[in-house]
Amino acid sequence: MKSLEQFMEELAPVLTAFRRTFHQKPELGFTEYVTTYLIGKELKDLGFTIHLGREALESRDRMGVPPKEYLQLQEKRARMEGVEESWLDKMRGGHTGLVATLDTGKPGPHMAFRFDIDALPIRESTDPCHLPAEENFTSSHDDMMHACGHDGHAAIGLGVATFLTQYKDQLSGTFTLLFQPAEEGGRGAKAMVEKGWLHHVDYFASGHIGIRNTKLGHVYATTNSFLASSKINVTYEGKAAHAGLEPEKGKNALLAAAAASLHLYTIPRHSDGASRINVGKLQAGAGRNIIADKAQLEMETRGETTEINQYMLKEALRILRASGELYGVETVLDVVGDTVEAECNQEWIQWLHEAAEASPIISEIHDVLPLKASEDVTYMINEVQKQGGSATFMVFGTELKNGHHHHAFDFEEGVLQVAVDAFARLILKRSYQKEGVTR
């Protein structure tokens, strides 16, 4: 059996190739048809059992699923990009993502890992200083981009799967890999949790590339300051009229949306902790001389705790409804995403310090990194802990020339190798006979 150092050295170019393939084919939440297919084919070849479509997630617990017409358009695109019909049939209707399982046949702990796979609705930079442009692997899909590192997360997941296959004889217990759709907006994790994949899991770990501009080789063993969050789509429906001839006959949806956008920011901040609100998108009207009969907002609330976020959400919904009443238009509200607070188990700090001592590519372990953002992995962390297991969310350091969700976001590709090395060493440390497991 080759050493872990030799394995990681040979894996590095494979990880880069995986990452660049995913980067060229970004797909938004619940339309990750090609991404799921490519991941699934690799995992089948590695000997994993694949659970696809409704086997992987609870359909009714998905949030913010795109309209049927959009899903059908993306399924047609996926078919043209080579997804086999038998795979597409199982994913149809936005049932993307998959779960892969591996049983060593030896008694031991159940370990689970989550990797998110969706992209963002951003047009990628073509600046020659942007590495994907320089190396010719920019997005091939208009107005879609991997601007948060999930292309890297998918590659890391395949790297972990490769490690598990090659080192299976040295391991014990069972392993579950969750390749989650629709993390952006907090829409996909709960659907996997509700399917039961995290029942009886002893150890759960996930992680994220970047977050802060840090150094390659640095790994944060835990994360805190997860912000609970709610995502809301708002539609104001009024009545169109000629703005010059008979303006009194109109009901102006644009004004309702504009008023709401301003008044939402007047919500008093909560004294018990951090709170956030943002209106990220407003579309309204058809022309300069037409009273706007329709307006749409996309917005979010956040809170340091689930309770604080619920306060922000309650106040936001009140203002949204009041703004519609003020201008005499109908208000349609749809909560399309949700995340909750969570806390990582502290024992992972010691475990990672001990596991990484022999690593030539992990240069420094930090105990914790405050996230100060939202992640629906919190549903998975809470579920594992509720059942008596231990969970963490790591952060893998890299230089960031531009922040997450920026049109020129990128990361040092060496971070892929560092992340797989961290997962692999933790697996070797915790994978032993079940009778010896102590939490």
Short mmCIF file of C-alpha atoms in Angstrom, two decimals:
data_model
loop_
_atom_site.label_atom_id
_atom_site.label_comp_id
_atom_site.label_asym_id
_atom_site.label_seq_id
_atom_site.Cartn_x
_atom_site.Cartn_y
_atom_site.Cartn_z
CA MET A 1 0.00 0.00 0.00
CA LYS A 2 1.43 3.38 -1.02
CA SER A 3 2.02 6.00 1.63
CA LEU A 4 -0.56 8.72 2.17
CA GLU A 5 2.01 11.28 1.04
CA GLN A 6 2.54 9.44 -2.25
CA PHE A 7 -1.22 9.05 -2.71
CA MET A 8 -1.79 12.79 -2.20
CA GLU A 9 0.99 13.69 -4.62
CA GLU A 10 -0.53 11.49 -7.34
CA LEU A 11 -4.03 12.77 -6.61
CA ALA A 12 -3.21 16.49 -6.92
CA PRO A 13 -3.46 16.79 -10.75
CA VAL A 14 -6.62 14.66 -10.72
CA LEU A 15 -8.25 17.06 -8.27
CA THR A 16 -7.32 20.03 -10.43
CA ALA A 17 -8.81 18.36 -13.50
CA PHE A 18 -12.05 17.58 -11.65
CA ARG A 19 -12.29 21.15 -10.38
CA ARG A 20 -11.78 22.68 -13.81
CA THR A 21 -14.36 20.39 -15.41
CA PHE A 22 -16.97 21.41 -12.83
CA HIS A 23 -15.97 25.07 -13.14
CA GLN A 24 -16.72 25.02 -16.86
CA LYS A 25 -20.19 23.55 -16.27
CA PRO A 26 -21.75 25.61 -13.45
CA GLU A 27 -25.38 24.86 -12.63
CA LEU A 28 -27.79 26.61 -10.28
CA GLY A 29 -29.53 24.94 -7.35
CA PHE A 30 -31.73 21.94 -8.24
CA THR A 31 -30.52 22.04 -11.86
CA GLU A 32 -27.12 20.41 -11.24
CA TYR A 33 -27.91 17.63 -13.70
CA VAL A 34 -24.52 17.45 -15.45
CA THR A 35 -22.60 17.91 -12.20
CA THR A 36 -24.55 15.13 -10.47
CA TYR A 37 -24.09 12.84 -13.47
CA LEU A 38 -20.32 13.39 -13.69
CA ILE A 39 -19.89 12.84 -9.95
CA GLY A 40 -22.12 9.76 -10.00
CA LYS A 41 -20.27 8.11 -12.87
CA GLU A 42 -16.93 8.56 -11.08
CA LEU A 43 -18.33 7.18 -7.82
CA LYS A 44 -19.80 4.12 -9.53
CA ASP A 45 -16.43 3.40 -11.10
CA LEU A 46 -14.88 3.66 -7.62
CA GLY A 47 -17.25 1.00 -6.30
CA PHE A 48 -19.69 3.13 -4.30
CA THR A 49 -23.41 2.44 -4.12
CA ILE A 50 -25.21 5.43 -5.65
CA HIS A 51 -28.52 6.83 -4.43
CA LEU A 52 -29.97 9.27 -6.93
CA GLY A 53 -33.00 11.53 -7.28
CA ARG A 54 -35.79 10.91 -4.78
CA GLU A 55 -33.61 8.28 -3.13
CA ALA A 56 -31.17 11.02 -2.13
CA LEU A 57 -33.54 13.71 -0.86
CA GLU A 58 -37.08 14.25 0.35
CA SER A 59 -38.84 16.03 -2.51
CA ARG A 60 -41.33 17.97 -0.40
CA ASP A 61 -38.59 19.43 1.82
CA ARG A 62 -36.73 21.14 -1.02
CA MET A 63 -37.01 24.92 -0.87
CA GLY A 64 -36.99 27.44 -3.70
CA VAL A 65 -37.29 24.87 -6.48
CA PRO A 66 -37.21 26.66 -9.86
CA PRO A 67 -40.38 26.79 -12.01
CA LYS A 68 -41.25 23.70 -14.05
CA GLU A 69 -40.52 25.46 -17.35
CA TYR A 70 -37.02 26.41 -16.23
CA LEU A 71 -36.31 22.89 -14.98
CA GLN A 72 -37.39 21.44 -18.31
CA LEU A 73 -35.12 23.87 -20.15
CA GLN A 74 -32.15 22.85 -18.00
CA GLU A 75 -32.96 19.16 -18.44
CA LYS A 76 -32.90 19.66 -22.20
CA ARG A 77 -29.52 21.36 -21.88
CA ALA A 78 -28.21 18.51 -19.73
CA ARG A 79 -29.34 15.97 -22.31
CA MET A 80 -27.47 17.90 -25.00
CA GLU A 81 -24.38 17.92 -22.76
CA GLY A 82 -24.36 14.15 -22.56
CA VAL A 83 -26.37 13.13 -19.50
CA GLU A 84 -27.79 9.64 -20.09
CA GLU A 85 -31.58 9.41 -20.20
CA SER A 86 -31.66 6.78 -17.44
CA TRP A 87 -29.90 9.21 -15.10
CA LEU A 88 -32.00 12.17 -16.19
CA ASP A 89 -35.20 10.24 -15.54
CA LYS A 90 -34.27 9.86 -11.87
CA MET A 91 -33.28 13.52 -11.49
CA ARG A 92 -36.19 14.99 -13.41
CA GLY A 93 -38.07 17.86 -11.77
CA GLY A 94 -35.10 19.24 -9.86
CA HIS A 95 -34.10 16.12 -7.91
CA THR A 96 -30.35 16.68 -8.27
CA GLY A 97 -27.49 15.77 -5.98
CA LEU A 98 -26.71 12.26 -4.80
CA VAL A 99 -25.63 10.16 -1.87
CA ALA A 100 -22.88 7.54 -2.13
CA THR A 101 -22.28 4.80 0.43
CA LEU A 102 -19.40 2.43 1.08
CA ASP A 103 -19.34 -0.43 3.60
CA THR A 104 -15.95 -1.85 4.56
CA GLY A 105 -17.59 -5.05 5.83
CA LYS A 106 -15.89 -4.58 9.20
CA PRO A 107 -17.59 -3.25 12.33
CA GLY A 108 -16.75 0.35 13.04
CA PRO A 109 -18.16 3.86 13.16
CA HIS A 110 -20.48 5.42 10.61
CA MET A 111 -18.77 8.50 9.14
CA ALA A 112 -20.53 10.98 6.86
CA PHE A 113 -19.26 13.89 4.79
CA ARG A 114 -21.07 16.62 2.87
CA PHE A 115 -19.91 18.44 -0.29
CA ASP A 116 -22.09 21.12 -1.94
CA ILE A 117 -22.14 21.35 -5.73
CA ASP A 118 -24.23 24.33 -6.95
CA ALA A 119 -23.14 27.56 -8.64
CA LEU A 120 -24.36 31.17 -8.65
CA PRO A 121 -26.21 33.42 -11.16
CA ILE A 122 -23.12 35.52 -11.94
CA ARG A 123 -21.46 36.31 -15.29
CA GLU A 124 -17.82 35.28 -14.96
CA SER A 125 -14.97 37.69 -15.60
CA THR A 126 -12.98 37.28 -18.81
CA ASP A 127 -10.07 39.39 -17.54
CA PRO A 128 -6.83 37.64 -18.59
CA CYS A 129 -5.57 38.00 -15.00
CA HIS A 130 -8.42 35.72 -13.86
CA LEU A 131 -6.92 32.19 -13.74
CA PRO A 132 -9.90 30.40 -15.36
CA ALA A 133 -9.67 32.86 -18.26
CA GLU A 134 -5.89 32.54 -18.46
CA GLU A 135 -6.07 28.73 -18.40
CA ASN A 136 -9.20 28.54 -20.60
CA PHE A 137 -11.66 26.93 -18.20
CA THR A 138 -14.17 29.74 -17.63
CA SER A 139 -17.89 29.05 -17.44
CA SER A 140 -19.51 27.76 -20.62
CA HIS A 141 -22.96 28.82 -19.35
CA ASP A 142 -24.08 32.44 -19.66
CA ASP A 143 -24.69 34.22 -16.37
CA MET A 144 -23.71 31.21 -14.27
CA MET A 145 -20.45 30.82 -12.39
CA HIS A 146 -18.80 28.87 -9.61
CA ALA A 147 -18.08 31.99 -7.55
CA CYS A 148 -18.06 30.36 -4.11
CA GLY A 149 -15.75 27.36 -4.47
CA HIS A 150 -18.34 24.59 -4.81
CA ASP A 151 -16.53 23.33 -7.91
CA GLY A 152 -13.62 22.73 -5.56
CA HIS A 153 -15.87 21.13 -2.95
CA ALA A 154 -17.16 18.63 -5.52
CA ALA A 155 -13.57 17.81 -6.52
CA ILE A 156 -12.59 17.38 -2.85
CA GLY A 157 -15.52 14.98 -2.41
CA LEU A 158 -14.28 12.84 -5.28
CA GLY A 159 -10.80 12.95 -3.78
CA VAL A 160 -12.13 11.69 -0.45
CA ALA A 161 -14.03 8.95 -2.30
CA THR A 162 -10.85 7.90 -4.10
CA PHE A 163 -9.00 7.73 -0.76
CA LEU A 164 -11.74 5.58 0.79
CA THR A 165 -11.60 3.14 -2.10
CA GLN A 166 -7.83 2.81 -2.15
CA TYR A 167 -7.50 2.54 1.65
CA LYS A 168 -10.63 0.47 2.28
CA ASP A 169 -8.64 -2.50 3.62
CA GLN A 170 -7.17 -0.28 6.35
CA LEU A 171 -10.55 1.14 7.38
CA SER A 172 -13.54 -0.15 9.28
CA GLY A 173 -17.17 0.89 9.48
CA THR A 174 -19.35 2.57 6.87
CA PHE A 175 -19.06 5.83 4.96
CA THR A 176 -21.71 8.14 3.51
CA LEU A 177 -20.87 10.95 1.08
CA LEU A 178 -23.57 13.56 0.49
CA PHE A 179 -23.15 15.64 -2.66
CA GLN A 180 -25.72 18.31 -1.86
CA PRO A 181 -27.61 20.49 -4.34
CA ALA A 182 -28.81 24.05 -3.73
CA GLU A 183 -26.68 25.19 -0.81
CA GLU A 184 -26.86 28.77 -2.07
CA GLY A 185 -29.94 30.24 -0.48
CA GLY A 186 -30.18 27.48 2.13
CA ARG A 187 -32.42 25.22 0.07
CA GLY A 188 -31.01 21.71 -0.21
CA ALA A 189 -29.58 20.35 3.06
CA LYS A 190 -32.86 19.91 4.92
CA ALA A 191 -34.22 17.71 2.10
CA MET A 192 -31.27 15.31 2.53
CA VAL A 193 -31.59 15.37 6.32
CA GLU A 194 -35.29 14.52 6.13
CA LYS A 195 -34.50 11.50 3.95
CA GLY A 196 -32.72 9.99 6.95
CA TRP A 197 -29.14 9.82 5.68
CA LEU A 198 -27.69 11.09 8.95
CA HIS A 199 -29.44 8.66 11.26
CA HIS A 200 -26.93 6.78 13.43
CA VAL A 201 -23.93 8.76 12.12
CA ASP A 202 -21.07 8.78 14.62
CA TYR A 203 -18.89 11.40 12.94
CA PHE A 204 -19.86 14.08 10.43
CA ALA A 205 -17.55 16.58 8.75
CA SER A 206 -17.89 19.15 6.02
CA GLY A 207 -15.91 22.23 5.06
CA HIS A 208 -15.43 25.25 2.87
CA ILE A 209 -12.66 26.70 0.77
CA GLY A 210 -11.63 30.26 1.61
CA ILE A 211 -14.19 32.34 3.52
CA ARG A 212 -11.37 34.71 4.53
CA ASN A 213 -8.19 35.68 2.70
CA THR A 214 -5.85 33.26 4.47
CA LYS A 215 -2.78 31.15 3.75
CA LEU A 216 -2.61 27.92 1.77
CA GLY A 217 -1.90 25.01 4.10
CA HIS A 218 -3.82 26.50 7.02
CA VAL A 219 -6.87 24.55 8.19
CA TYR A 220 -9.50 25.68 10.71
CA ALA A 221 -10.78 22.70 12.68
CA THR A 222 -14.15 24.21 13.59
CA THR A 223 -16.37 27.12 12.69
CA ASN A 224 -18.61 29.29 14.82
CA SER A 225 -20.87 32.32 14.31
CA PHE A 226 -23.18 30.63 11.82
CA LEU A 227 -25.94 33.13 11.04
CA ALA A 228 -29.47 31.76 10.80
CA SER A 229 -31.13 33.08 7.65
CA SER A 230 -34.36 33.26 5.67
CA LYS A 231 -34.69 33.94 1.95
CA ILE A 232 -37.89 35.55 0.67
CA ASN A 233 -39.26 36.15 -2.81
CA VAL A 234 -41.89 38.91 -2.97
CA THR A 235 -44.28 39.70 -5.80
CA TYR A 236 -46.45 42.82 -5.85
CA GLU A 237 -49.34 42.63 -8.30
CA GLY A 238 -51.05 45.91 -9.19
CA LYS A 239 -52.85 47.31 -12.22
CA ALA A 240 -51.33 48.83 -15.35
CA ALA A 241 -52.56 52.17 -16.70
CA HIS A 242 -51.42 54.97 -19.01
CA ALA A 243 -49.22 57.23 -16.89
CA GLY A 244 -50.34 60.38 -18.72
CA LEU A 245 -53.89 59.71 -19.84
CA GLU A 246 -55.45 58.06 -16.74
CA PRO A 247 -52.90 57.48 -13.97
CA GLU A 248 -55.63 57.32 -11.33
CA LYS A 249 -56.75 53.96 -12.72
CA GLY A 250 -53.40 52.29 -12.02
CA LYS A 251 -52.12 50.48 -8.95
CA ASN A 252 -48.36 50.97 -8.83
CA ALA A 253 -46.50 47.80 -7.86
CA LEU A 254 -43.13 49.47 -8.42
CA LEU A 255 -43.80 52.03 -5.68
CA ALA A 256 -44.79 49.26 -3.26
CA ALA A 257 -41.54 47.43 -3.96
CA ALA A 258 -39.47 50.60 -3.69
CA ALA A 259 -41.12 51.58 -0.41
CA ALA A 260 -40.60 48.11 1.00
CA SER A 261 -36.93 48.15 -0.03
CA LEU A 262 -36.36 51.33 1.96
CA HIS A 263 -38.46 50.53 5.03
CA LEU A 264 -36.96 47.06 5.48
CA TYR A 265 -33.68 48.69 6.45
CA THR A 266 -35.40 50.55 9.30
CA ILE A 267 -36.04 47.36 11.29
CA PRO A 268 -34.46 47.96 14.73
CA ARG A 269 -31.44 45.74 15.30
CA HIS A 270 -31.77 43.15 18.05
CA SER A 271 -29.95 43.75 21.35
CA ASP A 272 -29.08 40.06 21.83
CA GLY A 273 -26.82 39.69 18.81
CA ALA A 274 -25.98 40.42 15.19
CA SER A 275 -28.76 40.83 12.64
CA ARG A 276 -28.77 41.47 8.90
CA ILE A 277 -31.18 42.35 6.13
CA ASN A 278 -30.60 42.79 2.42
CA VAL A 279 -32.68 43.41 -0.69
CA GLY A 280 -30.54 41.93 -3.43
CA LYS A 281 -32.79 42.21 -6.46
CA LEU A 282 -35.71 44.40 -7.60
CA GLN A 283 -37.42 44.12 -10.97
CA ALA A 284 -40.46 46.15 -11.90
CA GLY A 285 -42.35 47.84 -14.71
CA ALA A 286 -42.54 47.66 -18.48
CA GLY A 287 -41.98 51.22 -19.71
CA ARG A 288 -41.58 54.85 -18.70
CA ASN A 289 -45.19 55.79 -19.49
CA ILE A 290 -46.86 52.73 -17.91
CA ILE A 291 -47.99 52.39 -14.32
CA ALA A 292 -46.12 49.24 -13.22
CA ASP A 293 -48.52 46.37 -12.60
CA LYS A 294 -45.89 43.95 -11.32
CA ALA A 295 -42.75 44.12 -9.17
CA GLN A 296 -40.54 41.44 -7.71
CA LEU A 297 -38.08 41.51 -4.83
CA GLU A 298 -35.52 38.95 -3.73
CA MET A 299 -34.34 39.54 -0.17
CA GLU A 300 -32.97 37.89 2.95
CA THR A 301 -32.77 38.21 6.72
CA ARG A 302 -30.05 36.88 9.01
CA GLY A 303 -29.52 36.57 12.74
CA GLU A 304 -26.80 35.46 15.12
CA THR A 305 -29.30 32.97 16.49
CA THR A 306 -32.36 31.30 15.03
CA GLU A 307 -34.48 33.37 17.43
CA ILE A 308 -32.97 36.67 16.24
CA ASN A 309 -33.49 35.68 12.62
CA GLN A 310 -37.12 34.84 13.34
CA TYR A 311 -37.51 38.32 14.79
CA MET A 312 -36.02 39.85 11.62
CA LEU A 313 -38.21 37.65 9.42
CA LYS A 314 -41.39 38.54 11.31
CA GLU A 315 -40.66 42.27 11.03
CA ALA A 316 -39.70 41.95 7.36
CA LEU A 317 -42.94 40.16 6.48
CA ARG A 318 -44.93 42.83 8.34
CA ILE A 319 -43.28 45.63 6.35
CA LEU A 320 -43.64 43.78 3.06
CA ARG A 321 -47.38 43.32 3.59
CA ALA A 322 -47.86 46.89 4.82
CA SER A 323 -46.09 48.28 1.75
CA GLY A 324 -48.47 46.39 -0.51
CA GLU A 325 -51.49 47.69 1.40
CA LEU A 326 -50.12 51.23 1.28
CA TYR A 327 -50.26 51.23 -2.54
CA GLY A 328 -53.33 49.03 -2.89
CA VAL A 329 -51.57 46.11 -4.57
CA GLU A 330 -51.64 42.39 -3.83
CA THR A 331 -48.65 40.97 -1.97
CA VAL A 332 -47.46 37.40 -2.60
CA LEU A 333 -44.75 36.13 -0.24
CA ASP A 334 -42.71 32.97 -0.66
CA VAL A 335 -40.02 31.88 1.81
CA VAL A 336 -37.63 30.01 -0.48
CA GLY A 337 -34.69 29.26 1.78
CA ASP A 338 -33.81 28.80 5.43
CA THR A 339 -30.81 28.10 7.62
CA VAL A 340 -30.43 27.71 11.39
CA GLU A 341 -27.73 28.21 13.99
CA ALA A 342 -25.33 25.41 14.98
CA GLU A 343 -22.22 24.70 17.04
CA CYS A 344 -19.35 22.40 16.10
CA ASN A 345 -18.14 19.77 18.58
CA GLN A 346 -14.87 20.88 20.13
CA GLU A 347 -13.15 17.48 20.12
CA TRP A 348 -12.42 17.93 16.42
CA ILE A 349 -9.80 20.54 17.34
CA GLN A 350 -7.66 17.99 19.16
CA TRP A 351 -8.36 15.30 16.57
CA LEU A 352 -7.21 17.49 13.69
CA HIS A 353 -4.14 18.73 15.57
CA GLU A 354 -3.12 15.11 16.18
CA ALA A 355 -4.06 13.85 12.72
CA ALA A 356 -2.20 16.59 10.86
CA GLU A 357 1.08 16.32 12.76
CA ALA A 358 2.60 14.11 10.06
CA SER A 359 1.17 16.00 7.09
CA PRO A 360 3.75 17.65 4.83
CA ILE A 361 1.13 19.93 3.23
CA ILE A 362 -0.93 21.07 6.24
CA SER A 363 1.28 23.79 7.71
CA GLU A 364 -0.89 25.10 10.54
CA ILE A 365 -4.06 24.13 12.40
CA HIS A 366 -6.30 26.84 13.86
CA ASP A 367 -8.94 25.98 16.42
CA VAL A 368 -11.83 28.03 15.01
CA LEU A 369 -12.85 30.54 12.35
CA PRO A 370 -15.92 32.77 12.87
CA LEU A 371 -18.05 32.31 9.75
CA LYS A 372 -20.38 35.31 10.19
CA ALA A 373 -22.41 34.05 7.25
CA SER A 374 -25.07 31.39 6.64
CA GLU A 375 -24.72 27.73 5.65
CA ASP A 376 -27.45 25.11 5.49
CA VAL A 377 -24.94 22.45 6.59
CA THR A 378 -26.18 23.51 10.03
CA TYR A 379 -29.24 21.27 9.51
CA MET A 380 -26.87 18.32 9.11
CA ILE A 381 -24.69 19.28 12.08
CA ASN A 382 -27.74 19.59 14.33
CA GLU A 383 -29.22 16.29 13.11
CA VAL A 384 -26.02 14.35 13.83
CA GLN A 385 -25.65 15.91 17.27
CA LYS A 386 -29.31 15.27 18.09
CA GLN A 387 -28.66 11.56 17.54
CA GLY A 388 -25.55 11.56 19.73
CA GLY A 389 -22.90 11.98 17.04
CA SER A 390 -20.09 14.52 16.68
CA ALA A 391 -19.87 17.09 13.86
CA THR A 392 -17.66 19.86 12.53
CA PHE A 393 -17.37 22.31 9.65
CA MET A 394 -13.78 23.07 8.66
CA VAL A 395 -12.33 25.91 6.60
CA PHE A 396 -9.42 25.39 4.22
CA GLY A 397 -7.16 28.41 3.80
CA THR A 398 -6.23 30.00 0.48
CA GLU A 399 -5.34 33.41 -0.84
CA LEU A 400 -8.41 35.18 -2.23
CA LYS A 401 -7.77 38.03 -4.64
CA ASN A 402 -11.52 38.63 -4.74
CA GLY A 403 -14.19 37.66 -2.25
CA HIS A 404 -16.88 35.03 -2.54
CA HIS A 405 -19.72 35.77 -4.99
CA HIS A 406 -17.46 38.13 -6.99
CA HIS A 407 -17.34 37.75 -10.78
CA ALA A 408 -13.58 37.14 -10.60
CA PHE A 409 -13.60 34.83 -7.57
CA ASP A 410 -10.93 32.14 -7.63
CA PHE A 411 -8.75 30.17 -5.20
CA GLU A 412 -5.35 28.46 -5.11
CA GLU A 413 -5.90 24.98 -6.49
CA GLY A 414 -3.42 23.52 -4.02
CA VAL A 415 -6.15 23.90 -1.39
CA LEU A 416 -7.91 20.88 -2.92
CA GLN A 417 -5.02 18.62 -1.94
CA VAL A 418 -4.83 20.15 1.54
CA ALA A 419 -8.56 19.54 2.13
CA VAL A 420 -8.46 15.91 1.00
CA ASP A 421 -5.39 15.36 3.17
CA ALA A 422 -7.25 16.73 6.21
CA PHE A 423 -10.30 14.55 5.58
CA ALA A 424 -8.14 11.47 4.94
CA ARG A 425 -6.09 11.85 8.13
CA LEU A 426 -9.24 12.40 10.21
CA ILE A 427 -10.79 9.28 8.67
CA LEU A 428 -7.71 7.21 9.51
CA LYS A 429 -7.79 8.54 13.07
CA ARG A 430 -11.49 7.89 13.72
CA SER A 431 -12.08 4.71 11.68
CA TYR A 432 -11.58 1.90 14.13
CA GLN A 433 -13.58 -0.94 15.69
CA LYS A 434 -17.06 0.14 16.75
CA GLU A 435 -16.60 -1.35 20.21
CA GLY A 436 -13.85 1.17 20.87
CA VAL A 437 -15.83 4.26 19.87
CA THR A 438 -16.18 6.85 22.61
CA ARG A 439 -17.77 10.19 21.98
#
